Amino acid sequence: MQDNATEVTAAGIARLAGVGRAAVSNWRRRHADFPRPVGGTETSPSFALAEVESWLRKQGKLAEVPLRERVWQQLSGHPEGPVTALTHAGCLLLLIHDRPTVWLEVSAGSDERLSKMLPGALREVFTPRFGPESAMNNAPAVNTPPAVNTADVVNAAPPVPVAHAPSDAHTPSGVHTLSAVNTHPALHLPTGPELLPSAPLLRGVAELAAELGARQTFEFLLGRHLDANPRQYTLTPADLAALMADLVGPARTVLDPACGTGALLRAAATRPDQELHAQDSAPELAALTTLRLALQTWSTVHGAVGDSLRADAHPRLRADAVLCHPPFNERNWGHDELAYDPRWEYGFPARTESELAWVQHALARLKDGGAGVLLMPPAAASRRSGRRIRADLLRRGALRAVIALPVGAAPPYNIPLHLWVLRRPEKAPAQPEVLLVDVGQFAGEGRGGPDWRAVREAVLDAWQAFGRPGRFTERPGLARALPVIELLDDDVDLAPARHLPPPTAADGAEQLTAVREHLGETLRLTTDLTPPRADAAHPARWPLTTIGELARGGALMLRTGGNGGHARVPVLTDHDVLFGADPSGTLPESEEEAVLTEPGDVVVPVLGGGSVARVIDATTGGAALGRNLVLLRPDPAALDPWFLAGFLRGTANNRQASSYASTATRLDVRRLQLPRLPLDEQRRYGERFRVLDEFERALRRAGRLGEQLVRGMYDGLTDGTVAPD
């Protein structure tokens, strides 16, 4: 399964051996026979994986490495780069997914035989899935570094002939659509010589697919790749993607002109007879997303490379639905060369209005009556440079709703983004109206994310009521249907908060009274829980052990969060742990076995640099473990969970177990230390830690209630709903 071309860094060696990076540095200094670097740089060398494993095995330092970790090491150390390796792996997994018996024949024999036979086998899958143009052996290189942010990833760097493009369904079936003109398909059939260096990796990938399933294997490898490059990708949250797909409704033909890693199209893909059209300016993202969609759905996937504004690959498409997370504030979108483009049906966008260019591109690709939803920056609703286009979109009934999302709904997390719901008008409405919705009240704490269940219910209830015959019932502070004529002033400002009436005075006063009473109860509890005066003591000199040693000795079990699961259960995210919130996330449904929490487990975030550990209680137990979290399940006969969690939160402990990059800190949980204490002594410390945790939660609750009361009083006094006496 290994080959000498695969390289591994010091961090990878540490994972293989279950130690910290400092231990690897010590081995290099102390052991003359430690493998020599074969690549990388002087400060960050890489080593031949086969030589490293041989040395570790000879020294008795090789931990039992799961198959998925071994495959990931091969992929990340591939001589042509991880993107090429991931693309080749995705091609193989699609073959296994669609025609599993063919792989058994192809894989028999040598690597040279495999690489010669595999292109022919892949052609039989590519042609029906992606079209005949994808089955040609003229693939462009896809091992360029991933571009920055395009849909799921926003503002990606362009391929040579085009410029920036970004990100990460539905009307009745049977609607006629013209075929897309796809001159730059995203995926090409790899040749035998291109596949030969990947042959050892592909055998390992196939073995992993037999264990996890083809879809789950690709999601795992892609997820690890995205996690390994956090600065290069901005992912569209799954909850937001699902809401956008629900707003357009069922559709047979769906387009995302800035697809990124495909979150929006995955959310919209609900039927096997669908056609999914995806385009992205980053070649590697377009290829990986095309494979991802093919593995996750039975839809026909038309993937293309190119900037949709400057090099539209689907000019003749008339889709049922368009979903898009375009790049924001992009000045180099083609303003000068696209001045006479026929897509500017509602007005030529100013250089500073790239988002309105994407809106009109979406409308141009919709059939009459087709629906679209775009994620937009809030400034697009009010900038004076876009007021004429906004006015024409309103007058002609093309813009149907503007929805203000809570802070934290999507990157950038500090801005309350908007959703624009579009409909290509079949005829001009007699008395057009637009729906304005503001669900900012459902924001979560910090970066814990919004209350997506409340957001979804409020938005969809308002949207469905707006679409029914009869007058829309106004919802103070939440939703209002306005005649377009009332918005056609000098500004054409569509920000929902400017036009929504406040909640009724009675409801506001009653709510403030309830908040005040709850705050008083919480403050009294906080006073009761305040820790007693701290008595000085001499620094302890306990014998220490590490989490890695305890895991190897069976005193606790260590698990990491996954990328999917069978059960549709609440997911405990790293933000939930950091801010003490209830499970708020979701994972994509897959055949992968989700890690479910149990009371008494200790959960630790590995990103962010905070000293945090959370003990799972009865109300949180049963939630699935999200990404970037590590679960520790102590043996109750050996470890007290509160003792474990308390010592893991020590600042010095976290510092010595963390690695630091320019923008992120990552915690190696296995290096965290614990004192070796008898169980009775552990419980003494554990009880003190438990009371501290309760005090901390009461302080958080009091802070939230205090902020809510202060804001409500300011609002009530300034809008006249609360008397000053």
XYZ file of C-alpha atoms in Angstrom, residues 150-153 166-168 218-219 222 225-226 233-236 256 258-266 280 284-286 288-290 292-293:
35
model
C -15.414 30.545 -4.077
C -19.142 29.754 -2.916
C -18.659 27.657 -0.406
C -15.477 29.411 -1.309
C -16.467 32.473 -6.121
C -18.372 30.325 -3.544
C -20.349 27.082 -2.323
C -14.496 10.873 -0.561
C -16.253 13.093 2.004
C -12.184 16.078 1.033
C -8.176 18.525 2.777
C -10.451 21.485 3.569
C -11.656 28.047 1.865
C -14.756 29.724 3.276
C -17.503 27.128 3.483
C -21.198 27.874 3.106
C -24.810 27.343 -9.261
C -20.030 30.033 -8.450
C -20.171 26.555 -6.978
C -17.050 26.282 -4.787
C -17.274 22.923 -2.995
C -20.909 22.422 -3.988
C -22.859 22.981 -0.766
C -25.789 24.675 -2.498
C -26.192 22.077 -5.233
C -25.917 19.259 -2.710
C -16.210 27.770 -10.788
C -9.300 22.200 -8.857
C -12.518 23.190 -7.075
C -14.599 22.662 -10.197
C -13.549 18.128 -6.980
C -17.093 19.507 -6.789
C -18.120 17.696 -9.956
C -18.503 15.213 -5.093
C -21.900 15.868 -6.665
